[in-house]
Tab-separated table of C-alpha atoms and ligand atoms in Angstrom:
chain	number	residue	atom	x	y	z
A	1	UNK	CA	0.000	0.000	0.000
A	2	UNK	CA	1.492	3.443	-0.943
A	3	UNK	CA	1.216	6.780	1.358
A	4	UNK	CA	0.778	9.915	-0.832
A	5	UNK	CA	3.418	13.237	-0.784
A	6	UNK	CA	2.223	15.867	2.169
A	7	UNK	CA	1.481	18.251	-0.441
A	8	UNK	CA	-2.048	15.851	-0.985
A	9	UNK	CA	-3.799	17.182	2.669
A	10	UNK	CA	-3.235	20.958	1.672
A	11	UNK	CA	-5.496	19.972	-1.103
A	12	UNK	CA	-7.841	17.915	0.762
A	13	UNK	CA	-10.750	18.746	3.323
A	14	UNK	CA	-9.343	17.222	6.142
A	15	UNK	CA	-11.819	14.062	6.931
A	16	UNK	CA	-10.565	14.162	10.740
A	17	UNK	CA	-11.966	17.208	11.641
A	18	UNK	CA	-13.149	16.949	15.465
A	19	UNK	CA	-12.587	13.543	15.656
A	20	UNK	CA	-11.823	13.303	19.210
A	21	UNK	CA	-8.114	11.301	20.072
A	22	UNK	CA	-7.011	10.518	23.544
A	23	UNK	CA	-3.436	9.985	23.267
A	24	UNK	CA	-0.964	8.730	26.004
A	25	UNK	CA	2.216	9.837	26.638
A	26	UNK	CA	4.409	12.542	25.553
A	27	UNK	CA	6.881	11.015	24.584
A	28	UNK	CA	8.512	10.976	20.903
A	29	UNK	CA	5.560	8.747	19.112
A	30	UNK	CA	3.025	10.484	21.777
A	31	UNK	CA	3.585	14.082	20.848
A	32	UNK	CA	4.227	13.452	16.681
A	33	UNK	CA	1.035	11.646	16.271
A	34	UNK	CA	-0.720	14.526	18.309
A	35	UNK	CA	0.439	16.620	16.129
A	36	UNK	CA	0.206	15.076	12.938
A	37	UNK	CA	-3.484	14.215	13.926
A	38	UNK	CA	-4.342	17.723	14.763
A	39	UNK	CA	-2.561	18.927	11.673
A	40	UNK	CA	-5.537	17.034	10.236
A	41	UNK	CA	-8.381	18.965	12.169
A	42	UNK	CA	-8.689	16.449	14.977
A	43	UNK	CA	-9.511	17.467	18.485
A	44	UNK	CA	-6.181	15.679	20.559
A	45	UNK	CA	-5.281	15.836	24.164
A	46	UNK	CA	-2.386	14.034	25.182
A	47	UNK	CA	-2.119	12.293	29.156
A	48	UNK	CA	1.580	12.851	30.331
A	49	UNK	CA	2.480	10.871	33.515
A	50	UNK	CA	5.249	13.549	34.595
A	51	UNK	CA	4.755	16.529	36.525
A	52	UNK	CA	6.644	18.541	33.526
A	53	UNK	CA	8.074	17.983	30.442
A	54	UNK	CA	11.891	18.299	31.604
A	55	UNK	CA	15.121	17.841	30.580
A	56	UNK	CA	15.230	14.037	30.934
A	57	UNK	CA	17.304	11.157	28.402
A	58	UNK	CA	20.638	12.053	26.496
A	59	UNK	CA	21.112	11.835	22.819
A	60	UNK	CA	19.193	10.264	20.463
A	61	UNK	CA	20.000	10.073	16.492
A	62	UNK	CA	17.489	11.295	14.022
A	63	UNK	CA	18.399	9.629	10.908
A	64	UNK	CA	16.855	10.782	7.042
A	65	UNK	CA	13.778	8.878	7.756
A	66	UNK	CA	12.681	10.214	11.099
A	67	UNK	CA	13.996	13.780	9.873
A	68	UNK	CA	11.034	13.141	6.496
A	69	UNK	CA	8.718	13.061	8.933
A	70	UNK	CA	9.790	16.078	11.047
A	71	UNK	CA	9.997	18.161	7.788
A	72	UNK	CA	6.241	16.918	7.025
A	73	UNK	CA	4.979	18.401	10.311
A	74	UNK	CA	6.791	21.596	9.734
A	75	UNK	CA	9.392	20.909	12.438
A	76	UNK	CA	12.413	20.021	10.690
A	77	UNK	CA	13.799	23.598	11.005
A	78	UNK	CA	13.606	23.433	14.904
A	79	UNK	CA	15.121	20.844	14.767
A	80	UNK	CA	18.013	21.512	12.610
A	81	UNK	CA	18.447	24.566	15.132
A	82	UNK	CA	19.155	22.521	17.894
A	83	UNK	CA	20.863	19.352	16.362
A	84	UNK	CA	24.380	18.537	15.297
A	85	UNK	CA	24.682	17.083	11.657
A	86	UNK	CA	26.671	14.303	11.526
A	87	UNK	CA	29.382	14.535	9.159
A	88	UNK	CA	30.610	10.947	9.776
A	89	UNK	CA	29.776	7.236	11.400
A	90	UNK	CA	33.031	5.757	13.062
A	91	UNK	CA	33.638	2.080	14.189
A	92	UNK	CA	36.943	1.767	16.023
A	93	UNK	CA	38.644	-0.727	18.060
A	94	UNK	CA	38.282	-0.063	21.532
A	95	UNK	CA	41.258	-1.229	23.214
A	96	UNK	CA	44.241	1.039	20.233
A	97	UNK	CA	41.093	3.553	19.376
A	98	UNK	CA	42.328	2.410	15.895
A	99	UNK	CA	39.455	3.017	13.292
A	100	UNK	CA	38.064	0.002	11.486
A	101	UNK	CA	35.375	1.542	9.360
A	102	UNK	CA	34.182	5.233	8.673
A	103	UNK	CA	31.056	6.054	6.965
A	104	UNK	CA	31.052	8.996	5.203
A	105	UNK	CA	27.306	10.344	5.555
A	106	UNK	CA	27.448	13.712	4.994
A	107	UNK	CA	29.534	13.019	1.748
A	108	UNK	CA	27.927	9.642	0.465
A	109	UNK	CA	24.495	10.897	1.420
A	110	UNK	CA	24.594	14.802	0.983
A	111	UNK	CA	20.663	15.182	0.212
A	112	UNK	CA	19.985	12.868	3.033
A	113	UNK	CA	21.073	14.605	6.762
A	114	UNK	CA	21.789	12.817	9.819
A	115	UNK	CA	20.912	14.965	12.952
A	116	UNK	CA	22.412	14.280	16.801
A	117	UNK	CA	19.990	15.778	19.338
A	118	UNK	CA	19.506	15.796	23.093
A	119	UNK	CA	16.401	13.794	23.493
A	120	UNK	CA	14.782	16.600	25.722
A	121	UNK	CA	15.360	19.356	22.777
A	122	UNK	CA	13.756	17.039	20.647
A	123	UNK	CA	10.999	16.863	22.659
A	124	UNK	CA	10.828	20.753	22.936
A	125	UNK	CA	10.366	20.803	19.346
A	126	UNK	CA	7.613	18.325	19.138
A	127	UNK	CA	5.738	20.114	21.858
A	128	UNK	CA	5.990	23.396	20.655
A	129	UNK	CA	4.341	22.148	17.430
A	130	UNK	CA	2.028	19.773	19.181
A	131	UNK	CA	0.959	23.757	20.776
A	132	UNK	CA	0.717	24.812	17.490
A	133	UNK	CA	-1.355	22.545	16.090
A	134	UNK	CA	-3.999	22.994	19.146
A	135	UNK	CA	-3.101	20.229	20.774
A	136	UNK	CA	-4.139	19.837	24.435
A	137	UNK	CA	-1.360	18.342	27.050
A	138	UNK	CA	-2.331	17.280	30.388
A	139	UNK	CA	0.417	16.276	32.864
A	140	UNK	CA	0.111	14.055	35.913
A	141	UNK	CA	-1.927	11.858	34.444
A	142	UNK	CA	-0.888	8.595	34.926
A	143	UNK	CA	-2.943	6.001	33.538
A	144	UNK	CA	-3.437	2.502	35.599
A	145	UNK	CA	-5.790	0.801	33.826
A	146	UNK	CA	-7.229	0.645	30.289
A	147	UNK	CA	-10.195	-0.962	29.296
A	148	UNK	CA	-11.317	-1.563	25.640
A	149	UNK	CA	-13.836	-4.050	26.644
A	150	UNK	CA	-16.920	-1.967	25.725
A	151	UNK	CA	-17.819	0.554	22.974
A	152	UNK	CA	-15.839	3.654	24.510
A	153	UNK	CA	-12.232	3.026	25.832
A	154	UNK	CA	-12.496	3.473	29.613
A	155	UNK	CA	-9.437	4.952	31.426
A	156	UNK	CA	-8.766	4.921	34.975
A	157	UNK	CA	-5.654	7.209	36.137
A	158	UNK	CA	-3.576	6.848	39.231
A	159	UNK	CA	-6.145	8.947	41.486
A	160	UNK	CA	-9.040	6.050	40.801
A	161	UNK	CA	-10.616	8.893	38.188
A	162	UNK	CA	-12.443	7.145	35.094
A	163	UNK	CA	-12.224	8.910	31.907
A	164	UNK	CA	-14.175	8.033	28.462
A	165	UNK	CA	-11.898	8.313	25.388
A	166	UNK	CA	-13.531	8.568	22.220
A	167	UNK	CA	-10.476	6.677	20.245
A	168	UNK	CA	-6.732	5.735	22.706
A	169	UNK	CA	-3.735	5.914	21.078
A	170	UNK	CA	-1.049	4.089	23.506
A	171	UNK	CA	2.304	6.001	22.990
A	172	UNK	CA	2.928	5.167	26.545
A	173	UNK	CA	6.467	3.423	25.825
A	174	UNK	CA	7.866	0.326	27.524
A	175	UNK	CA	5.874	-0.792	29.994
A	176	UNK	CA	2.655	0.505	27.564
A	177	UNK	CA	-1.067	-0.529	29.400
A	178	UNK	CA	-2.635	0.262	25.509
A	179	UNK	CA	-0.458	-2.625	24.407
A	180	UNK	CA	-1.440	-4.902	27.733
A	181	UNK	CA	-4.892	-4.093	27.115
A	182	UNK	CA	-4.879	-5.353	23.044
A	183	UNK	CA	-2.497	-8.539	23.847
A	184	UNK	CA	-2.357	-8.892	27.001
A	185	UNK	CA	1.092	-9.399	29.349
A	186	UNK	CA	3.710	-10.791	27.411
A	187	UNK	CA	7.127	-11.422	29.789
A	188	UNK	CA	10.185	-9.723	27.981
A	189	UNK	CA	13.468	-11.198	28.622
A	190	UNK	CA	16.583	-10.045	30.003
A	191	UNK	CA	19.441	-9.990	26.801
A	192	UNK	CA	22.396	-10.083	29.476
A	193	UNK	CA	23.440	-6.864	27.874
A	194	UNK	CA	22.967	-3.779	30.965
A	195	UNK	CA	23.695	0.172	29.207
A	196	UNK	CA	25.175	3.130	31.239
A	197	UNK	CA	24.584	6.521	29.649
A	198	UNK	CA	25.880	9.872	30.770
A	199	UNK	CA	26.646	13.318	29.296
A	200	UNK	CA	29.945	15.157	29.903
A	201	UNK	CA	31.106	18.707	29.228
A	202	UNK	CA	32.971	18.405	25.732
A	203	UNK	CA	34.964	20.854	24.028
A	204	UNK	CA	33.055	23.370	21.242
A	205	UNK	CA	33.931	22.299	17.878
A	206	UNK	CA	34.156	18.413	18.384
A	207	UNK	CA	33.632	16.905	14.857
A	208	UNK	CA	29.848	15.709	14.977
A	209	UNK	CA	31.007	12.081	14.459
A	210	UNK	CA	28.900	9.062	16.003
A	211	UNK	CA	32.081	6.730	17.232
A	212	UNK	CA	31.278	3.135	18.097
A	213	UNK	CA	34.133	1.681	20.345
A	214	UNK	CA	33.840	-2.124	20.297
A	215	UNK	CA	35.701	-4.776	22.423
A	216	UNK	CA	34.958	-8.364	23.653
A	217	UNK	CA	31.718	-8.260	25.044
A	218	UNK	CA	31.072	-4.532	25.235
A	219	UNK	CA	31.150	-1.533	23.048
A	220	UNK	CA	30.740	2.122	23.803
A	221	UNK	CA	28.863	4.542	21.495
A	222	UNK	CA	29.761	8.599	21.728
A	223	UNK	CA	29.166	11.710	19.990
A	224	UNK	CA	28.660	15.150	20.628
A	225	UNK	CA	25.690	17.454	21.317
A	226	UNK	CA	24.530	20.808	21.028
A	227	UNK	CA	26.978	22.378	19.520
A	228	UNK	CA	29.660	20.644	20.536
A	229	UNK	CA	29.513	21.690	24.440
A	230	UNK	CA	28.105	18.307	25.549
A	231	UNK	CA	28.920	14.414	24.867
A	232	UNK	CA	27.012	11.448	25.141
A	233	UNK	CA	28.299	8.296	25.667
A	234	UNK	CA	26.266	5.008	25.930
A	235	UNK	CA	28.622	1.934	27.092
A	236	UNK	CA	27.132	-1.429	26.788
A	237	UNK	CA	28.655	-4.392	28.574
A	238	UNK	CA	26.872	-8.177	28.677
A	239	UNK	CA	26.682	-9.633	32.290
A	240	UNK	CA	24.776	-12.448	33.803
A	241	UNK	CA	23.250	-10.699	36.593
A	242	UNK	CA	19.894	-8.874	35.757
A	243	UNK	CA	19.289	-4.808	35.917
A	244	UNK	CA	15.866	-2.729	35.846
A	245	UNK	CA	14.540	-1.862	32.316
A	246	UNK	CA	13.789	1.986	32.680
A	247	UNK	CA	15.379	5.365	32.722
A	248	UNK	CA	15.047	6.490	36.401
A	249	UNK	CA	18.042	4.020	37.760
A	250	UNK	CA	21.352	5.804	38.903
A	251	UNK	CA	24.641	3.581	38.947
A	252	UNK	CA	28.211	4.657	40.442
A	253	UNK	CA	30.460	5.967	37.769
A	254	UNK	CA	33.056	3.749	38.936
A	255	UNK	CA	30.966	0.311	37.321
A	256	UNK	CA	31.302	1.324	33.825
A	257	UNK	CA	35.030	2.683	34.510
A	258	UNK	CA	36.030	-0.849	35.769
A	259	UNK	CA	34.092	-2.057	32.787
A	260	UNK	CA	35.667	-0.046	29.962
A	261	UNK	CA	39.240	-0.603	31.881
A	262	UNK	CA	41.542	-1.378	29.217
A	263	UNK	CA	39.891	0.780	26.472
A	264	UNK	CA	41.969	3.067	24.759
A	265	UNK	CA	42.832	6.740	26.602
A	266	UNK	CA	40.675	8.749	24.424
A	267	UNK	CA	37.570	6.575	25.879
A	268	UNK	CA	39.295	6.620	29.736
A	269	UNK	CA	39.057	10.169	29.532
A	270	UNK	CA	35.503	10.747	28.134
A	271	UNK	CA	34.746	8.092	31.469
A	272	UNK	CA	36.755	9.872	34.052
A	273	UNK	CA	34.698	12.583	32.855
A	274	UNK	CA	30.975	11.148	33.691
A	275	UNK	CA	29.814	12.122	37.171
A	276	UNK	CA	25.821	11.445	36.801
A	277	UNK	CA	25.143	8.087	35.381
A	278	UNK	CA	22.505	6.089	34.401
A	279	UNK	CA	22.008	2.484	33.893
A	280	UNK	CA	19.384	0.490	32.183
A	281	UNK	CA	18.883	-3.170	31.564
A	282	UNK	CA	18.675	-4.299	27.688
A	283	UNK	CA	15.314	-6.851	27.604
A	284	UNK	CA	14.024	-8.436	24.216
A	285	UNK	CA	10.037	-7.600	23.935
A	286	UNK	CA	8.290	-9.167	20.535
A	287	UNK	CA	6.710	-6.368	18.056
A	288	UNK	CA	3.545	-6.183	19.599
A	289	UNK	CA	0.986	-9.258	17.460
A	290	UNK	CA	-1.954	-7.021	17.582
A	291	UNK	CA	-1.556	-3.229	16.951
A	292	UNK	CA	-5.400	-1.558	16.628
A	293	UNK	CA	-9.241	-2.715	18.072
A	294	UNK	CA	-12.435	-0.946	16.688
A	295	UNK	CA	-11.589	2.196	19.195
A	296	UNK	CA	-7.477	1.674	20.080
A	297	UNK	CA	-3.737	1.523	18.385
A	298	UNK	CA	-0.456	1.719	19.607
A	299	UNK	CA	2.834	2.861	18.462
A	300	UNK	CA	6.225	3.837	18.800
A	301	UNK	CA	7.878	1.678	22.019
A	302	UNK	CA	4.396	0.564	23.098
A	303	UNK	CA	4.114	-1.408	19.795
A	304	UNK	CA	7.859	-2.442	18.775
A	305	UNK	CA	10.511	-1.822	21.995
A	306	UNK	CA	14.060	-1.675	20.560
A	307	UNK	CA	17.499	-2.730	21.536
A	308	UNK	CA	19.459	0.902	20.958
A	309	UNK	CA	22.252	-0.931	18.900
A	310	UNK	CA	20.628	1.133	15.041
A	311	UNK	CA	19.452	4.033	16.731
A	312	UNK	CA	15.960	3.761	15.646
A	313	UNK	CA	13.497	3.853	18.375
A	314	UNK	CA	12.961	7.610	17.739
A	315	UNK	CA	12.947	7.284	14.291
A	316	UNK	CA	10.764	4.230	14.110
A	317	UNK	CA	8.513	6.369	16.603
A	318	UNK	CA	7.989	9.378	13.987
A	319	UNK	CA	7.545	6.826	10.965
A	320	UNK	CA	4.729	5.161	12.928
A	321	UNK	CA	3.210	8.793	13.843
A	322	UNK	CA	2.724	9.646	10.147
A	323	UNK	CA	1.768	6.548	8.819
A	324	UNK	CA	-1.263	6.181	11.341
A	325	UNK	CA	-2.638	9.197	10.997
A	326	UNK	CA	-2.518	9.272	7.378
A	327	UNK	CA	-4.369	5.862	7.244
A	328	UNK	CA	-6.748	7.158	9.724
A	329	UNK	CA	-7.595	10.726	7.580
A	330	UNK	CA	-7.460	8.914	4.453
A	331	UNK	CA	-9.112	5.526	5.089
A	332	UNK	CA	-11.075	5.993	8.287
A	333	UNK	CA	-10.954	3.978	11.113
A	334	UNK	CA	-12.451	0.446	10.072
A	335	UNK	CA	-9.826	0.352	6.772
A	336	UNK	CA	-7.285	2.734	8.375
A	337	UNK	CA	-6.270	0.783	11.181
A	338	UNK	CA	-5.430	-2.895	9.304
A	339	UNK	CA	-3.443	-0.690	7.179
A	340	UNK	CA	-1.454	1.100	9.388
A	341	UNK	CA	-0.626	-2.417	10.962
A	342	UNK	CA	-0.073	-3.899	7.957
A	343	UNK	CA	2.267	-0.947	6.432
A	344	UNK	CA	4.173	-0.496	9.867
A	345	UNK	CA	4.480	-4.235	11.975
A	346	UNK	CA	7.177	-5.555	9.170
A	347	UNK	CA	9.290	-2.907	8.374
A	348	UNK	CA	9.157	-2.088	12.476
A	349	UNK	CA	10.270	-6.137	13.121
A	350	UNK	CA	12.738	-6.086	10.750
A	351	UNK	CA	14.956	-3.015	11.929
A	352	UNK	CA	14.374	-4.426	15.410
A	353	UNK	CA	15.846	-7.591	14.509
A	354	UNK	CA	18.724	-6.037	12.591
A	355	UNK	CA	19.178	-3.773	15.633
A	356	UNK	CA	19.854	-7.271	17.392
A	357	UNK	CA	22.687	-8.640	15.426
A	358	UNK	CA	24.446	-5.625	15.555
A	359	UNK	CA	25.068	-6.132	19.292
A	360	UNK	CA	26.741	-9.065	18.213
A	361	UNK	CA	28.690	-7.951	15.588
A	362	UNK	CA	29.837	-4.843	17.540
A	363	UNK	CA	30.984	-7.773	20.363
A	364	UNK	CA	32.381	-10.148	18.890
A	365	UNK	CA	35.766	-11.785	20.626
A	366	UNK	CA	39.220	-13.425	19.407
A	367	UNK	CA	39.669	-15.073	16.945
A	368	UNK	CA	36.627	-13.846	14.993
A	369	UNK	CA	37.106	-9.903	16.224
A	370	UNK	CA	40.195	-9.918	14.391
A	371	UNK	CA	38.777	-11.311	10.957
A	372	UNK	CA	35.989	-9.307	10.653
A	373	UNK	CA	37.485	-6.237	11.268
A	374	UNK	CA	40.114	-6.631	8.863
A	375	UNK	CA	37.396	-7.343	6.195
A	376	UNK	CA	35.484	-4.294	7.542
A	377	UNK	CA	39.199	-2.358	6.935
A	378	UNK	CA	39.245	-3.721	3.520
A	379	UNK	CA	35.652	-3.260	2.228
A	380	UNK	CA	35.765	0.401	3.797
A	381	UNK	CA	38.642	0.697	1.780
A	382	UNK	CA	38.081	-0.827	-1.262
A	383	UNK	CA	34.024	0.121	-1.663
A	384	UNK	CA	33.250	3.108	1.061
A	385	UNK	CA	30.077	3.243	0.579
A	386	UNK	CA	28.909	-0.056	0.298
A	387	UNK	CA	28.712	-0.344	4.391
A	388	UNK	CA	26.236	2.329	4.125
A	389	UNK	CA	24.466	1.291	1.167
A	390	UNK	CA	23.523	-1.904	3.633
A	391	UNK	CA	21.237	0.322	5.855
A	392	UNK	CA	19.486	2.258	2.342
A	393	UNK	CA	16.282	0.361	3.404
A	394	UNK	CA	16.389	2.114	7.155
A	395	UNK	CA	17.492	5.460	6.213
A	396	UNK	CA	16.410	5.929	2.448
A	397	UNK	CA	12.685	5.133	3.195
A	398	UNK	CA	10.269	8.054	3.408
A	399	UNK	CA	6.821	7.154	4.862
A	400	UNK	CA	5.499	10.933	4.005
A	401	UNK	CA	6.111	9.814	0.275
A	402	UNK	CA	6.068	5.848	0.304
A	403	UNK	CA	3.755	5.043	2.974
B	501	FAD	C1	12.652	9.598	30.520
B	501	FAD	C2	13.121	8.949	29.251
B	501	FAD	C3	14.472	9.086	28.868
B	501	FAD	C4	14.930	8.467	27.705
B	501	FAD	N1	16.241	8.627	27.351
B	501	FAD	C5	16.697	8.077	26.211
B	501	FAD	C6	18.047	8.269	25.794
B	501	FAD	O1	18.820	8.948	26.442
B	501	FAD	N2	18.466	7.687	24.626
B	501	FAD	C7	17.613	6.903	23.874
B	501	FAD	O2	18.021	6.375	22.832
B	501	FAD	N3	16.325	6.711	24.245
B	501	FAD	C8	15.847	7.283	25.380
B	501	FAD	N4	14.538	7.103	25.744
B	501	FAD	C9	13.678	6.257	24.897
B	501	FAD	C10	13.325	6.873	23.588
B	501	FAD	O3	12.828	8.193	23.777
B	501	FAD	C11	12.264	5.973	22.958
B	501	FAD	O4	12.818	4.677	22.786
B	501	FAD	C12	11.830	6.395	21.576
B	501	FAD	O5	11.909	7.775	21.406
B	501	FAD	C13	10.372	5.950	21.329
B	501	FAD	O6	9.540	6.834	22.033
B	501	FAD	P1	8.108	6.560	22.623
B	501	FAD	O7	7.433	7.870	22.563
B	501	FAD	O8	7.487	5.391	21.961
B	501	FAD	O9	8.368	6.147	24.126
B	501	FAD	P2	8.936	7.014	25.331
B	501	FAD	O10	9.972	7.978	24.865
B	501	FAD	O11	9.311	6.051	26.388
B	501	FAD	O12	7.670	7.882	25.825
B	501	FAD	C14	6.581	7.333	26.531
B	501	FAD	C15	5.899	8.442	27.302
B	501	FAD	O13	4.726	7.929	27.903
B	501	FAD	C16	4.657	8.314	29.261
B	501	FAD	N5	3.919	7.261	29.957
B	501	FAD	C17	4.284	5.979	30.137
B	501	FAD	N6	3.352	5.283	30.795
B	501	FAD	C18	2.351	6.156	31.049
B	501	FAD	C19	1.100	6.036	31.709
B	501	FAD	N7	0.701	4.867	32.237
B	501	FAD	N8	0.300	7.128	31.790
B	501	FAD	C20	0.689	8.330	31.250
B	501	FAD	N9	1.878	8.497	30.630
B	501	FAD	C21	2.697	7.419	30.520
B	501	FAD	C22	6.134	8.416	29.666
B	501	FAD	O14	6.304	9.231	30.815
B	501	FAD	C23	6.757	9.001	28.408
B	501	FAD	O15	6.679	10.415	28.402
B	501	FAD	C24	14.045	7.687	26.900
B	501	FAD	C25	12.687	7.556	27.289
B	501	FAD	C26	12.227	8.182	28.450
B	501	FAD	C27	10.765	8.038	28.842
């Protein structure tokens, strides 16, 4: 099934006019498809859990196909104003710091840009033209329960209040009750991969490259932020023992130190560096089976959680945030729905699997390490921009034009 260009709804009546959405969360998916919905004429109010939307998260990666969609809702210049373009994609090995393959983006893929952002100035940008649009955000509202038993979707939020929704949209992330509610509790499980992310001070004018720094068993991802005056740096390591999935958990500095010991200087530093860390276990949950009822959908994390290893639970987020509320405005609910499922659940399982092996490649140990990345040295070498060309399916794909 094929979308049609954004130009088509400025030429259209819009068929959603106060059509009332109740969306939840306000998050990434939560706050596009508000906006992309309202865009349309519908009446949205989004339920945010927090007490504000603050500056929570570190850096995410907006690749070409998340960026289509920001451009479609009119957002892709506030977002270029706070994001870093990435000139280049680095593997290196992490013990010399040697590099093993660099990916030329901003030269192989000129047309195509490649943005790194602070996940909470991202979020600024979405909710500023969430606002525009006439969207409606109400904080502390966490929902407990949701029911989509009857012919309304019944809510029931952490004070015991009931509220009637005309349609739910679950953008509620993770631990999503929208997703519960359509398939009921299905048990993720731990990968034996844990993730510590913190920001440091960095110095202005750091090349905006993404570096991967891979060793046996671990790998550590950094680039910088806003301008250069920040950097993130998310350090994977795989261990037996079993850590909280979520982003509230704190861990002592000194863990991922001891972990990255033996990493080259240029990584000890960025590590001696991090004060305020994070840590967050890595779980496997399946793409959600069923996406949409008669009065319900899901999206973004609710429907298809990620492992962080291709960047692309943002950008997976925005894709699924146009696609379903095009299919809604230009099928209606009873045809829209099936298709948003069936345009979104394959393409969504598929980058989540690849997101997968990549752990694994980015791991690997002795004797194998060695091997591949010579023949990642030699390809780069020989055909730069075949690497790249690998991912064309992820990044070249633009759901405002292609569905
Ligand atoms: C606090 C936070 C920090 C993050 N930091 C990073 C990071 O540094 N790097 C990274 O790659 N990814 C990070 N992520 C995840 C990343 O934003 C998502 O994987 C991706 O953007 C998909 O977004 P989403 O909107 O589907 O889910 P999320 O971004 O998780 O958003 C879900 C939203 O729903 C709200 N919510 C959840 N349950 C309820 C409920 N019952 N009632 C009402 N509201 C509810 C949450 O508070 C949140 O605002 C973070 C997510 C969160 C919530």
């Amino acid at each position: 099934m094929r979308g049609r260009p954004c130009a088509f709804y400025k030429a259209q009546k819009m068929t959603l006019k106060n059509t009332e959405f109740t969306v939840l969360g306000a998050g990434v998916a939560g706050l596009a498809v508000a906006t992309a919905l309202a865009q349309r004429g519908a009446k949205v109010v989004v339920l945010e859990q927090a007490d504000a939307i603050r500056e929570v998260g570190a850096g995410l990666q907006i690749s070409p196909n998340g960026a289509a969609v920001l451009r479609a809702l009119g957002l892709e210049g506030a977002l270029v104003a706070l994001a870093m373009r990435t000139q280049a994609i680095e593997l290196r090995d992490g013990y010399s710091g040697d590099p093993v393959l660099r990916l030329e983006v901003a030269k192989l893929r000129p047309a195509q840009a490649f943005h790194l952002v602070h996940r909470a100035d991202l979020i600024e940008v979405l909710r500023k033209g969430a606002e525009a649009a006439g969207v409606e955000l109400q904080l502390l509202q966490r929902i407990e329960a949701v029911d989509l038993s009857g012919s309304t979707p019944r809510l029931v939020t952490a004070t015991g209040a009931e509220r009637a929704a005309g349609f739910v949209i679950g953008a509620d992330g993770l631990h999503s009750k929208v997703r519960g509610a359509l398939n009921g509790a299905v048990a993720p499980f731990f990968t034996h991969q844990i993730a510590w992310r913190a920001l440091i001070p960095a110095t202005p004018g750091d090349a905006a490259v993404a570096e991967v720094h891979m060793g046996a068993g671990r790998h550590l991802v950094s680039y910088p932020l806003r301008g250069g005056t920040l950097r993130n740096i998310v350090a994977v390591e795989e261990r037996r023992q079993w850590v909280e999935e979520g982003w509230n958990l704190r861990d002592d500095p000194l863990e991922m130190r001891l972990a990255f010991d033996g990493f080259s200087p240029r990584v000890q530093g960025w590590l001696e560096a991090a004060s305020d860390v994070w840590l967050w276990g890595l779980f496997r949950h399946p793409v959600a089976k069923q996406w949409f009822s008669q009065r319900a959908a899901i999206l973004g994390d609710a429907a298809h959680p990620t492992l962080p290893f291709l960047a692309q639970g943002a950008n997976m987020a925005l894709e699924d945030a146009w696609v379903l509320a095009d299919c809604l405005d230009r099928l209606g609910v009873a045809k829209g729905l099936p298709a948003y499922q069936a345009l979104r659940q394959f393409r969504c399982a598929k980058i989540v699997q690849a997101a997968n092996s990549n752990a694994r490649a980015y791991h690997l140990r002795e004797p194998l390490r060695a091997v591949a990345h010579l023949g990642l040295r030699l390809g780069g070498a020989v055909a730069p921009g075949l690497a790249l060309r690998k991912f064309d399916w992820i990044y070249g794909h633009d759901v405002t034009v292609g569905g």
